[in-house]
Amino acid sequence: MSKKFDFAKAYQRLEELTKQFESGELSLEEGLKRFEEGLALASECRQYLAQVENKIVEIKKKFNVKE
Amino acid sequence: MKDLKIFSVSEYVERLNALLYEHDAVVEGEVSEYRVNQQKWIFFKIKDEGAVLECFSTVFRIRAPLEDGMRVRVYGRPGIYAKSGRLSMNVEWAEPAGEGALKRAFELLKAELEKEGLFAQGRKRPLPSIPRTIGLIASKESAAYGDFLKVLGQRFGGLTIYVMHVQVQGAEAVSNIADAFAYFNAHHKELGLDCIALIRGGGSLEDLAAFNSREVAYAVFGSVVPVVVGVGHEQDVSIADFVADLRASTPSNAAELMVPHRADIARFVDAMANTMTYQMDTLQSDARTRIDDAVGALDGVVTARSHEIGRMQERIFLRLNFFHERTIMQRSKIDGLVRLMRSFSPHAVLERGYAIVKKGGEVVSSIRNLKPKDLVYVELKDGGFSANVLNQESRIRNEE
């Protein structure tokens, strides 16, 4: 799974795109472009959501915090 | 008696103080005559049925709110204040003892921090709706820790959780928790922390002392990263809860508040994809309708124009016919006229036996224009001839 994929960002962008579509102010050409982007994002988001594992990292050096 | 060493007062008090210093202890008693001087020095007494002990400390060392009548445990070393000769306990820490005192201390600190603005709604920050990275401050041995991670895992995946294992109870707890906050805040950028969770299981007021301490309250308050605090059971409330950006009723609830459920999010993603698909279809069919409309409109215009042209054509034909007939009529009229004109023509006269005499191409109408020997041309109805003038006679003679 791609580590770089920022789900929150992708989701936010998806919301933005949906809003643009709902506004009804898109031209056909703009619409097509955003539609492709939106569907790609949606499929990436679905893939991300299918992940099961959370990564747990324990921070050991807690008591020399001040360094 | 003579063998005994003779001290000066100062020397003796100093010696006593050296001995007393060794007798550090935790003493429990009831506070009385509590007062603070110059917002710095704290004086009070602790007592029981049989004795009174004077205590001295500073506001920096005693963070728990004390008041008269409260049951406390103090830790310190005794000493004699040289100027007055009075013995007092130099207190290093003090804490309320027993549920009643703890409850009272809790209320006092809560009121105080509330006044300072630590609980102000206005300072509470929203949590990111979908976090990627969470800082977790908890005891790894606690059930709270397991519950939190379990619920988190059920709800969402792909998260990174940085864990700071701390004591959540006992002497170390307060400084552990404060240090964990300090660490997370110092490194939040490189870790990319979206929020911090501080959790522990439920317990008595005494168990929760760290979560009710001023230090932890300030640590939560001072955090750059938004904080969720989830302590114990539903009914357990701590000072840290009030300071947190978001208060969770339990550690599991903290996990619920921090991340959405993947099924909900998946539904939203699907809904958004559907909306986009539907809107895209609408866009396309709208465009198609617009094109059809335009073609229709164009068609209408063309048909209307061709009708108009047809009507014009008809009108033109009618006009042309009219002209044509008029022309024919006029033509016959002209023919008549031409005939009339012709009858006036000199040629018609020639027909009748007259002649035209020309000299040098010009018609000669008077005898005065002719001299003998002039060459003239005489035109008759069917030809002409040249002639020389022999003589001229006047018209009068001619008429004879």
PDB file of N, CA, C and O in Angstrom, chain A residues 3 5-8 11 14-15 17-18 21-22 26-28 31-32 35 38 42 45-46 48-49 51-59 61-63 65-66, chain B residues 130 132 140 145 149 152-153 156-166 176 179 183-184 262 265-266 268-270 272-273 275-277 279-280 283-284 287:
ATOM      1  N   LYS A   3       2.566   4.354   0.837  1.00  0.00           N
ATOM      2  CA  LYS A   3       2.700   5.096   2.093  1.00  0.00           C
ATOM      3  C   LYS A   3       2.365   6.573   1.876  1.00  0.00           C
ATOM      4  O   LYS A   3       1.997   7.265   2.777  1.00  0.00           O
ATOM      5  N   PHE A   5       0.094   7.982   0.062  1.00  0.00           N
ATOM      6  CA  PHE A   5      -1.307   8.355  -0.116  1.00  0.00           C
ATOM      7  C   PHE A   5      -1.865   9.010   1.142  1.00  0.00           C
ATOM      8  O   PHE A   5      -1.870   8.407   2.213  1.00  0.00           O
ATOM      9  N   ASP A   6      -2.280  10.240   1.027  1.00  0.00           N
ATOM     10  CA  ASP A   6      -2.827  10.962   2.167  1.00  0.00           C
ATOM     11  C   ASP A   6      -4.346  10.878   2.084  1.00  0.00           C
ATOM     12  O   ASP A   6      -4.985  11.586   1.318  1.00  0.00           O
ATOM     13  N   PHE A   7      -4.883   9.974   2.897  1.00  0.00           N
ATOM     14  CA  PHE A   7      -6.314   9.703   2.791  1.00  0.00           C
ATOM     15  C   PHE A   7      -7.153  10.944   3.064  1.00  0.00           C
ATOM     16  O   PHE A   7      -8.078  11.260   2.309  1.00  0.00           O
ATOM     17  N   ALA A   8      -6.788  11.644   4.156  1.00  0.00           N
ATOM     18  CA  ALA A   8      -7.585  12.813   4.547  1.00  0.00           C
ATOM     19  C   ALA A   8      -7.633  13.824   3.401  1.00  0.00           C
ATOM     20  O   ALA A   8      -8.673  14.393   3.094  1.00  0.00           O
ATOM     21  N   TYR A  11      -9.733  12.492   0.515  1.00  0.00           N
ATOM     22  CA  TYR A  11     -11.146  12.535   0.879  1.00  0.00           C
ATOM     23  C   TYR A  11     -11.686  13.963   0.773  1.00  0.00           C
ATOM     24  O   TYR A  11     -12.766  14.207   0.258  1.00  0.00           O
ATOM     25  N   LEU A  14     -12.095  14.916  -2.733  1.00  0.00           N
ATOM     26  CA  LEU A  14     -13.290  14.253  -3.244  1.00  0.00           C
ATOM     27  C   LEU A  14     -14.536  15.065  -2.870  1.00  0.00           C
ATOM     28  O   LEU A  14     -15.443  15.262  -3.685  1.00  0.00           O
ATOM     29  N   GLU A  15     -14.556  15.545  -1.627  1.00  0.00           N
ATOM     30  CA  GLU A  15     -15.681  16.364  -1.169  1.00  0.00           C
ATOM     31  C   GLU A  15     -15.784  17.641  -1.995  1.00  0.00           C
ATOM     32  O   GLU A  15     -16.869  18.064  -2.385  1.00  0.00           O
ATOM     33  N   LEU A  17     -14.697  18.152  -5.061  1.00  0.00           N
ATOM     34  CA  LEU A  17     -15.138  17.831  -6.417  1.00  0.00           C
ATOM     35  C   LEU A  17     -16.645  17.606  -6.440  1.00  0.00           C
ATOM     36  O   LEU A  17     -17.346  18.108  -7.315  1.00  0.00           O
ATOM     37  N   THR A  18     -17.125  16.868  -5.421  1.00  0.00           N
ATOM     38  CA  THR A  18     -18.561  16.585  -5.363  1.00  0.00           C
ATOM     39  C   THR A  18     -19.342  17.886  -5.253  1.00  0.00           C
ATOM     40  O   THR A  18     -20.363  18.084  -5.915  1.00  0.00           O
ATOM     41  N   PHE A  21     -19.571  19.579  -8.494  1.00  0.00           N
ATOM     42  CA  PHE A  21     -20.568  18.940  -9.359  1.00  0.00           C
ATOM     43  C   PHE A  21     -21.976  19.357  -8.940  1.00  0.00           C
ATOM     44  O   PHE A  21     -22.822  19.637  -9.780  1.00  0.00           O
ATOM     45  N   GLU A  22     -22.185  19.406  -7.605  1.00  0.00           N
ATOM     46  CA  GLU A  22     -23.521  19.738  -7.118  1.00  0.00           C
ATOM     47  C   GLU A  22     -23.885  21.186  -7.400  1.00  0.00           C
ATOM     48  O   GLU A  22     -25.061  21.527  -7.494  1.00  0.00           O
ATOM     49  N   LEU A  26     -20.383  23.551 -13.480  1.00  0.00           N
ATOM     50  CA  LEU A  26     -19.284  23.014 -14.277  1.00  0.00           C
ATOM     51  C   LEU A  26     -19.665  22.951 -15.750  1.00  0.00           C
ATOM     52  O   LEU A  26     -20.806  22.631 -16.090  1.00  0.00           O
ATOM     53  N   SER A  27     -18.706  23.253 -16.583  1.00  0.00           N
ATOM     54  CA  SER A  27     -18.932  23.030 -18.012  1.00  0.00           C
ATOM     55  C   SER A  27     -18.694  21.546 -18.285  1.00  0.00           C
ATOM     56  O   SER A  27     -18.121  20.850 -17.456  1.00  0.00           O
ATOM     57  N   LEU A  28     -19.125  21.104 -19.440  1.00  0.00           N
ATOM     58  CA  LEU A  28     -18.969  19.687 -19.777  1.00  0.00           C
ATOM     59  C   LEU A  28     -17.495  19.298 -19.763  1.00  0.00           C
ATOM     60  O   LEU A  28     -17.121  18.254 -19.225  1.00  0.00           O
ATOM     61  N   GLY A  31     -16.173  19.321 -16.259  1.00  0.00           N
ATOM     62  CA  GLY A  31     -16.827  18.200 -15.608  1.00  0.00           C
ATOM     63  C   GLY A  31     -16.118  16.892 -15.919  1.00  0.00           C
ATOM     64  O   GLY A  31     -15.828  16.108 -15.016  1.00  0.00           O
ATOM     65  N   LEU A  32     -15.812  16.692 -17.174  1.00  0.00           N
ATOM     66  CA  LEU A  32     -15.154  15.441 -17.572  1.00  0.00           C
ATOM     67  C   LEU A  32     -13.817  15.270 -16.875  1.00  0.00           C
ATOM     68  O   LEU A  32     -13.495  14.189 -16.369  1.00  0.00           O
ATOM     69  N   PHE A  35     -14.399  14.639 -13.223  1.00  0.00           N
ATOM     70  CA  PHE A  35     -15.031  13.325 -13.074  1.00  0.00           C
ATOM     71  C   PHE A  35     -13.968  12.228 -13.067  1.00  0.00           C
ATOM     72  O   PHE A  35     -13.970  11.345 -12.206  1.00  0.00           O
ATOM     73  N   GLY A  38     -12.053  12.494  -9.867  1.00  0.00           N
ATOM     74  CA  GLY A  38     -12.893  12.066  -8.744  1.00  0.00           C
ATOM     75  C   GLY A  38     -13.005  10.552  -8.658  1.00  0.00           C
ATOM     76  O   GLY A  38     -12.859   9.974  -7.590  1.00  0.00           O
ATOM     77  N   ALA A  42     -11.756   8.212  -5.668  1.00  0.00           N
ATOM     78  CA  ALA A  42     -12.700   7.343  -4.968  1.00  0.00           C
ATOM     79  C   ALA A  42     -12.162   5.914  -4.904  1.00  0.00           C
ATOM     80  O   ALA A  42     -12.257   5.251  -3.865  1.00  0.00           O
ATOM     81  N   CYS A  45      -9.378   5.794  -2.419  1.00  0.00           N
ATOM     82  CA  CYS A  45      -9.930   5.855  -1.058  1.00  0.00           C
ATOM     83  C   CYS A  45     -10.485   4.502  -0.633  1.00  0.00           C
ATOM     84  O   CYS A  45     -10.270   4.052   0.489  1.00  0.00           O
ATOM     85  N   ARG A  46     -11.191   3.845  -1.548  1.00  0.00           N
ATOM     86  CA  ARG A  46     -11.761   2.530  -1.226  1.00  0.00           C
ATOM     87  C   ARG A  46     -10.650   1.531  -0.895  1.00  0.00           C
ATOM     88  O   ARG A  46     -10.762   0.747   0.046  1.00  0.00           O
ATOM     89  N   TYR A  48      -7.716   2.297   0.231  1.00  0.00           N
ATOM     90  CA  TYR A  48      -7.120   2.655   1.512  1.00  0.00           C
ATOM     91  C   TYR A  48      -7.976   2.132   2.666  1.00  0.00           C
ATOM     92  O   TYR A  48      -7.480   1.611   3.652  1.00  0.00           O
ATOM     93  N   LEU A  49      -9.298   2.278   2.488  1.00  0.00           N
ATOM     94  CA  LEU A  49     -10.213   1.876   3.561  1.00  0.00           C
ATOM     95  C   LEU A  49     -10.203   0.367   3.786  1.00  0.00           C
ATOM     96  O   LEU A  49     -10.567  -0.117   4.848  1.00  0.00           O
ATOM     97  N   GLN A  51      -7.665  -1.328   4.065  1.00  0.00           N
ATOM     98  CA  GLN A  51      -6.552  -1.702   4.940  1.00  0.00           C
ATOM     99  C   GLN A  51      -7.069  -2.053   6.319  1.00  0.00           C
ATOM    100  O   GLN A  51      -7.983  -1.430   6.829  1.00  0.00           O
ATOM    101  N   VAL A  52      -6.457  -3.028   6.930  1.00  0.00           N
ATOM    102  CA  VAL A  52      -6.933  -3.462   8.231  1.00  0.00           C
ATOM    103  C   VAL A  52      -6.007  -2.983   9.336  1.00  0.00           C
ATOM    104  O   VAL A  52      -6.432  -2.600  10.414  1.00  0.00           O
ATOM    105  N   GLU A  53      -4.725  -2.989   9.042  1.00  0.00           N
ATOM    106  CA  GLU A  53      -3.746  -2.793  10.106  1.00  0.00           C
ATOM    107  C   GLU A  53      -3.490  -1.325  10.432  1.00  0.00           C
ATOM    108  O   GLU A  53      -3.464  -0.484   9.542  1.00  0.00           O
ATOM    109  N   ASN A  54      -3.306  -1.064  11.712  1.00  0.00           N
ATOM    110  CA  ASN A  54      -2.746   0.201  12.151  1.00  0.00           C
ATOM    111  C   ASN A  54      -1.313  -0.063  12.597  1.00  0.00           C
ATOM    112  O   ASN A  54      -1.004  -1.127  13.102  1.00  0.00           O
ATOM    113  N   LYS A  55      -0.463   0.920  12.391  1.00  0.00           N
ATOM    114  CA  LYS A  55       0.937   0.741  12.788  1.00  0.00           C
ATOM    115  C   LYS A  55       1.134   1.354  14.166  1.00  0.00           C
ATOM    116  O   LYS A  55       0.737   2.491  14.403  1.00  0.00           O
ATOM    117  N   ILE A  56       1.742   0.550  15.047  1.00  0.00           N
ATOM    118  CA  ILE A  56       1.960   1.057  16.400  1.00  0.00           C
ATOM    119  C   ILE A  56       3.452   1.185  16.665  1.00  0.00           C
ATOM    120  O   ILE A  56       4.198   0.217  16.549  1.00  0.00           O
ATOM    121  N   VAL A  57       3.880   2.389  16.951  1.00  0.00           N
ATOM    122  CA  VAL A  57       5.302   2.659  17.170  1.00  0.00           C
ATOM    123  C   VAL A  57       5.476   3.128  18.599  1.00  0.00           C
ATOM    124  O   VAL A  57       4.896   4.136  19.009  1.00  0.00           O
ATOM    125  N   GLU A  58       6.272   2.375  19.367  1.00  0.00           N
ATOM    126  CA  GLU A  58       6.479   2.808  20.738  1.00  0.00           C
ATOM    127  C   GLU A  58       7.688   3.721  20.824  1.00  0.00           C
ATOM    128  O   GLU A  58       8.743   3.423  20.253  1.00  0.00           O
ATOM    129  N   ILE A  59       7.512   4.814  21.499  1.00  0.00           N
ATOM    130  CA  ILE A  59       8.638   5.737  21.657  1.00  0.00           C
ATOM    131  C   ILE A  59       9.361   5.385  22.942  1.00  0.00           C
ATOM    132  O   ILE A  59       8.801   5.447  24.039  1.00  0.00           O
ATOM    133  N   LYS A  61      12.529   6.529  23.955  1.00  0.00           N
ATOM    134  CA  LYS A  61      13.433   7.485  24.616  1.00  0.00           C
ATOM    135  C   LYS A  61      12.672   8.556  25.377  1.00  0.00           C
ATOM    136  O   LYS A  61      13.046   9.707  25.377  1.00  0.00           O
ATOM    137  N   LYS A  62      11.602   8.131  26.032  1.00  0.00           N
ATOM    138  CA  LYS A  62      10.750   9.142  26.649  1.00  0.00           C
ATOM    139  C   LYS A  62      11.384   9.856  27.833  1.00  0.00           C
ATOM    140  O   LYS A  62      11.022  10.965  28.138  1.00  0.00           O
ATOM    141  N   PHE A  63      12.335   9.188  28.480  1.00  0.00           N
ATOM    142  CA  PHE A  63      12.821   9.834  29.700  1.00  0.00           C
ATOM    143  C   PHE A  63      14.063  10.691  29.493  1.00  0.00           C
ATOM    144  O   PHE A  63      14.544  11.310  30.426  1.00  0.00           O
ATOM    145  N   VAL A  65      13.757  13.159  27.408  1.00  0.00           N
ATOM    146  CA  VAL A  65      12.979  14.071  26.587  1.00  0.00           C
ATOM    147  C   VAL A  65      13.731  15.364  26.300  1.00  0.00           C
ATOM    148  O   VAL A  65      13.708  15.883  25.207  1.00  0.00           O
ATOM    149  N   LYS A  66      14.376  15.852  27.319  1.00  0.00           N
ATOM    150  CA  LYS A  66      14.999  17.185  27.178  1.00  0.00           C
ATOM    151  C   LYS A  66      16.238  17.162  26.283  1.00  0.00           C
ATOM    152  O   LYS A  66      16.632  18.181  25.754  1.00  0.00           O
TER     153      LYS A  66
ATOM    154  N   ILE B 130     -10.328  13.197   9.783  1.00  0.00           N
ATOM    155  CA  ILE B 130      -9.703  11.901   9.512  1.00  0.00           C
ATOM    156  C   ILE B 130      -8.207  12.011   9.820  1.00  0.00           C
ATOM    157  O   ILE B 130      -7.450  12.497   9.003  1.00  0.00           O
ATOM    158  N   ARG B 132      -4.269  10.845  10.512  1.00  0.00           N
ATOM    159  CA  ARG B 132      -3.354   9.807  10.007  1.00  0.00           C
ATOM    160  C   ARG B 132      -2.489   9.295  11.141  1.00  0.00           C
ATOM    161  O   ARG B 132      -2.121   8.141  11.188  1.00  0.00           O
ATOM    162  N   LYS B 140       0.954   0.945  28.990  1.00  0.00           N
ATOM    163  CA  LYS B 140       0.800  -0.205  28.093  1.00  0.00           C
ATOM    164  C   LYS B 140       0.190  -1.411  28.797  1.00  0.00           C
ATOM    165  O   LYS B 140      -0.341  -2.315  28.159  1.00  0.00           O
ATOM    166  N   TYR B 145      -5.461   0.809  27.399  1.00  0.00           N
ATOM    167  CA  TYR B 145      -4.571   0.797  26.230  1.00  0.00           C
ATOM    168  C   TYR B 145      -5.083  -0.199  25.191  1.00  0.00           C
ATOM    169  O   TYR B 145      -5.225   0.120  24.007  1.00  0.00           O
ATOM    170  N   LEU B 149      -6.793   0.698  21.388  1.00  0.00           N
ATOM    171  CA  LEU B 149      -6.226   0.234  20.120  1.00  0.00           C
ATOM    172  C   LEU B 149      -7.193  -0.694  19.393  1.00  0.00           C
ATOM    173  O   LEU B 149      -7.276  -0.683  18.165  1.00  0.00           O
ATOM    174  N   LEU B 152      -9.912   1.401  17.831  1.00  0.00           N
ATOM    175  CA  LEU B 152      -9.295   2.145  16.728  1.00  0.00           C
ATOM    176  C   LEU B 152      -9.161   1.251  15.495  1.00  0.00           C
ATOM    177  O   LEU B 152      -9.504   1.639  14.382  1.00  0.00           O
ATOM    178  N   GLY B 153      -8.665   0.018  15.741  1.00  0.00           N
ATOM    179  CA  GLY B 153      -8.457  -0.932  14.651  1.00  0.00           C
ATOM    180  C   GLY B 153      -9.766  -1.370  14.001  1.00  0.00           C
ATOM    181  O   GLY B 153      -9.807  -1.587  12.791  1.00  0.00           O
ATOM    182  N   PHE B 156     -10.833   1.971  11.832  1.00  0.00           N
ATOM    183  CA  PHE B 156     -10.069   2.556  10.740  1.00  0.00           C
ATOM    184  C   PHE B 156      -8.723   1.858  10.605  1.00  0.00           C
ATOM    185  O   PHE B 156      -8.211   1.319  11.579  1.00  0.00           O
ATOM    186  N   GLY B 157      -8.179   1.891   9.404  1.00  0.00           N
ATOM    187  CA  GLY B 157      -6.872   1.287   9.170  1.00  0.00           C
ATOM    188  C   GLY B 157      -5.894   2.292   8.611  1.00  0.00           C
ATOM    189  O   GLY B 157      -6.263   3.398   8.243  1.00  0.00           O
ATOM    190  N   GLY B 158      -4.632   1.871   8.527  1.00  0.00           N
ATOM    191  CA  GLY B 158      -3.614   2.717   7.920  1.00  0.00           C
ATOM    192  C   GLY B 158      -3.152   3.859   8.799  1.00  0.00           C
ATOM    193  O   GLY B 158      -2.462   4.760   8.328  1.00  0.00           O
ATOM    194  N   LEU B 159      -3.528   3.820  10.069  1.00  0.00           N
ATOM    195  CA  LEU B 159      -3.104   4.876  10.992  1.00  0.00           C
ATOM    196  C   LEU B 159      -1.734   4.543  11.569  1.00  0.00           C
ATOM    197  O   LEU B 159      -1.371   3.378  11.675  1.00  0.00           O
ATOM    198  N   THR B 160      -1.014   5.567  11.936  1.00  0.00           N
ATOM    199  CA  THR B 160       0.209   5.355  12.710  1.00  0.00           C
ATOM    200  C   THR B 160      -0.035   5.891  14.109  1.00  0.00           C
ATOM    201  O   THR B 160      -0.501   7.009  14.274  1.00  0.00           O
ATOM    202  N   ILE B 161       0.254   5.045  15.104  1.00  0.00           N
ATOM    203  CA  ILE B 161       0.025   5.454  16.487  1.00  0.00           C
ATOM    204  C   ILE B 161       1.356   5.423  17.238  1.00  0.00           C
ATOM    205  O   ILE B 161       1.986   4.373  17.350  1.00  0.00           O
ATOM    206  N   TYR B 162       1.772   6.586  17.664  1.00  0.00           N
ATOM    207  CA  TYR B 162       2.997   6.671  18.462  1.00  0.00           C
ATOM    208  C   TYR B 162       2.597   6.552  19.926  1.00  0.00           C
ATOM    209  O   TYR B 162       1.728   7.296  20.402  1.00  0.00           O
ATOM    210  N   VAL B 163       3.216   5.618  20.604  1.00  0.00           N
ATOM    211  CA  VAL B 163       2.825   5.347  21.989  1.00  0.00           C
ATOM    212  C   VAL B 163       3.899   5.818  22.963  1.00  0.00           C
ATOM    213  O   VAL B 163       5.078   5.496  22.802  1.00  0.00           O
ATOM    214  N   MET B 164       3.493   6.598  23.948  1.00  0.00           N
ATOM    215  CA  MET B 164       4.376   6.940  25.060  1.00  0.00           C
ATOM    216  C   MET B 164       3.838   6.196  26.272  1.00  0.00           C
ATOM    217  O   MET B 164       2.751   6.509  26.765  1.00  0.00           O
ATOM    218  N   HIS B 165       4.608   5.215  26.705  1.00  0.00           N
ATOM    219  CA  HIS B 165       4.180   4.446  27.876  1.00  0.00           C
ATOM    220  C   HIS B 165       4.480   5.255  29.135  1.00  0.00           C
ATOM    221  O   HIS B 165       5.610   5.688  29.348  1.00  0.00           O
ATOM    222  N   VAL B 166       3.454   5.474  29.937  1.00  0.00           N
ATOM    223  CA  VAL B 166       3.651   6.257  31.167  1.00  0.00           C
ATOM    224  C   VAL B 166       2.992   5.560  32.352  1.00  0.00           C
ATOM    225  O   VAL B 166       2.117   4.708  32.179  1.00  0.00           O
ATOM    226  N   ASN B 176       5.645  11.809  34.404  1.00  0.00           N
ATOM    227  CA  ASN B 176       5.614  10.969  33.191  1.00  0.00           C
ATOM    228  C   ASN B 176       4.685  11.580  32.143  1.00  0.00           C
ATOM    229  O   ASN B 176       5.044  11.736  30.974  1.00  0.00           O
ATOM    230  N   ASP B 179       5.931  14.880  30.836  1.00  0.00           N
ATOM    231  CA  ASP B 179       7.063  14.656  29.921  1.00  0.00           C
ATOM    232  C   ASP B 179       6.585  14.144  28.565  1.00  0.00           C
ATOM    233  O   ASP B 179       7.117  14.536  27.521  1.00  0.00           O
ATOM    234  N   TYR B 183       7.310  15.779  25.065  1.00  0.00           N
ATOM    235  CA  TYR B 183       7.953  15.075  23.946  1.00  0.00           C
ATOM    236  C   TYR B 183       7.111  15.200  22.676  1.00  0.00           C
ATOM    237  O   TYR B 183       7.605  15.572  21.620  1.00  0.00           O
ATOM    238  N   PHE B 184       5.850  14.885  22.788  1.00  0.00           N
ATOM    239  CA  PHE B 184       4.980  14.928  21.604  1.00  0.00           C
ATOM    240  C   PHE B 184       4.915  16.341  21.022  1.00  0.00           C
ATOM    241  O   PHE B 184       4.893  16.526  19.808  1.00  0.00           O
ATOM    242  N   ARG B 262     -14.697   3.092   9.172  1.00  0.00           N
ATOM    243  CA  ARG B 262     -14.349   2.938   7.754  1.00  0.00           C
ATOM    244  C   ARG B 262     -15.578   2.654   6.893  1.00  0.00           C
ATOM    245  O   ARG B 262     -15.657   3.116   5.767  1.00  0.00           O
ATOM    246  N   ILE B 265     -17.230   5.920   6.142  1.00  0.00           N
ATOM    247  CA  ILE B 265     -16.437   6.682   5.172  1.00  0.00           C
ATOM    248  C   ILE B 265     -16.578   6.053   3.785  1.00  0.00           C
ATOM    249  O   ILE B 265     -16.718   6.760   2.784  1.00  0.00           O
ATOM    250  N   ALA B 266     -16.564   4.715   3.752  1.00  0.00           N
ATOM    251  CA  ALA B 266     -16.710   4.027   2.463  1.00  0.00           C
ATOM    252  C   ALA B 266     -18.056   4.387   1.834  1.00  0.00           C
ATOM    253  O   ALA B 266     -18.147   4.608   0.624  1.00  0.00           O
ATOM    254  N   PHE B 268     -19.693   7.160   2.316  1.00  0.00           N
ATOM    255  CA  PHE B 268     -19.595   8.538   1.840  1.00  0.00           C
ATOM    256  C   PHE B 268     -18.852   8.582   0.508  1.00  0.00           C
ATOM    257  O   PHE B 268     -19.242   9.310  -0.406  1.00  0.00           O
ATOM    258  N   VAL B 269     -17.769   7.800   0.434  1.00  0.00           N
ATOM    259  CA  VAL B 269     -16.985   7.782  -0.802  1.00  0.00           C
ATOM    260  C   VAL B 269     -17.865   7.305  -1.959  1.00  0.00           C
ATOM    261  O   VAL B 269     -17.901   7.917  -3.025  1.00  0.00           O
ATOM    262  N   ASP B 270     -18.625   6.228  -1.687  1.00  0.00           N
ATOM    263  CA  ASP B 270     -19.512   5.702  -2.731  1.00  0.00           C
ATOM    264  C   ASP B 270     -20.565   6.737  -3.119  1.00  0.00           C
ATOM    265  O   ASP B 270     -20.862   6.936  -4.295  1.00  0.00           O
ATOM    266  N   MET B 272     -20.367   9.893  -2.895  1.00  0.00           N
ATOM    267  CA  MET B 272     -19.765  10.994  -3.656  1.00  0.00           C
ATOM    268  C   MET B 272     -19.504  10.572  -5.101  1.00  0.00           C
ATOM    269  O   MET B 272     -19.750  11.334  -6.034  1.00  0.00           O
ATOM    270  N   ALA B 273     -19.013   9.329  -5.243  1.00  0.00           N
ATOM    271  CA  ALA B 273     -18.766   8.825  -6.598  1.00  0.00           C
ATOM    272  C   ALA B 273     -20.085   8.773  -7.372  1.00  0.00           C
ATOM    273  O   ALA B 273     -20.141   9.148  -8.547  1.00  0.00           O
ATOM    274  N   THR B 275     -22.811  10.614  -6.818  1.00  0.00           N
ATOM    275  CA  THR B 275     -23.223  11.983  -7.118  1.00  0.00           C
ATOM    276  C   THR B 275     -22.498  12.488  -8.356  1.00  0.00           C
ATOM    277  O   THR B 275     -23.105  13.064  -9.263  1.00  0.00           O
ATOM    278  N   MET B 276     -21.198  12.234  -8.381  1.00  0.00           N
ATOM    279  CA  MET B 276     -20.402  12.722  -9.516  1.00  0.00           C
ATOM    280  C   MET B 276     -20.861  12.065 -10.815  1.00  0.00           C
ATOM    281  O   MET B 276     -20.986  12.724 -11.842  1.00  0.00           O
ATOM    282  N   THR B 277     -21.119  10.758 -10.739  1.00  0.00           N
ATOM    283  CA  THR B 277     -21.552  10.040 -11.934  1.00  0.00           C
ATOM    284  C   THR B 277     -22.883  10.588 -12.424  1.00  0.00           C
ATOM    285  O   THR B 277     -23.067  10.870 -13.604  1.00  0.00           O
ATOM    286  N   GLN B 279     -24.218  13.530 -11.766  1.00  0.00           N
ATOM    287  CA  GLN B 279     -24.085  14.913 -12.254  1.00  0.00           C
ATOM    288  C   GLN B 279     -23.417  14.948 -13.619  1.00  0.00           C
ATOM    289  O   GLN B 279     -23.733  15.780 -14.460  1.00  0.00           O
ATOM    290  N   MET B 280     -22.480  14.017 -13.795  1.00  0.00           N
ATOM    291  CA  MET B 280     -21.770  13.958 -15.081  1.00  0.00           C
ATOM    292  C   MET B 280     -22.750  13.567 -16.185  1.00  0.00           C
ATOM    293  O   MET B 280     -22.741  14.160 -17.272  1.00  0.00           O
ATOM    294  N   LEU B 283     -24.810  16.480 -16.928  1.00  0.00           N
ATOM    295  CA  LEU B 283     -24.043  17.430 -17.744  1.00  0.00           C
ATOM    296  C   LEU B 283     -24.065  17.018 -19.207  1.00  0.00           C
ATOM    297  O   LEU B 283     -24.288  17.837 -20.097  1.00  0.00           O
ATOM    298  N   GLN B 284     -23.847  15.698 -19.415  1.00  0.00           N
ATOM    299  CA  GLN B 284     -23.772  15.205 -20.789  1.00  0.00           C
ATOM    300  C   GLN B 284     -25.126  15.308 -21.475  1.00  0.00           C
ATOM    301  O   GLN B 284     -25.220  15.772 -22.613  1.00  0.00           O
ATOM    302  N   ALA B 287     -25.942  18.772 -22.293  1.00  0.00           N
ATOM    303  CA  ALA B 287     -25.212  19.249 -23.469  1.00  0.00           C
ATOM    304  C   ALA B 287     -25.894  18.721 -24.733  1.00  0.00           C
ATOM    305  O   ALA B 287     -26.083  19.449 -25.705  1.00  0.00           O
TER     306      ALA B 287
END
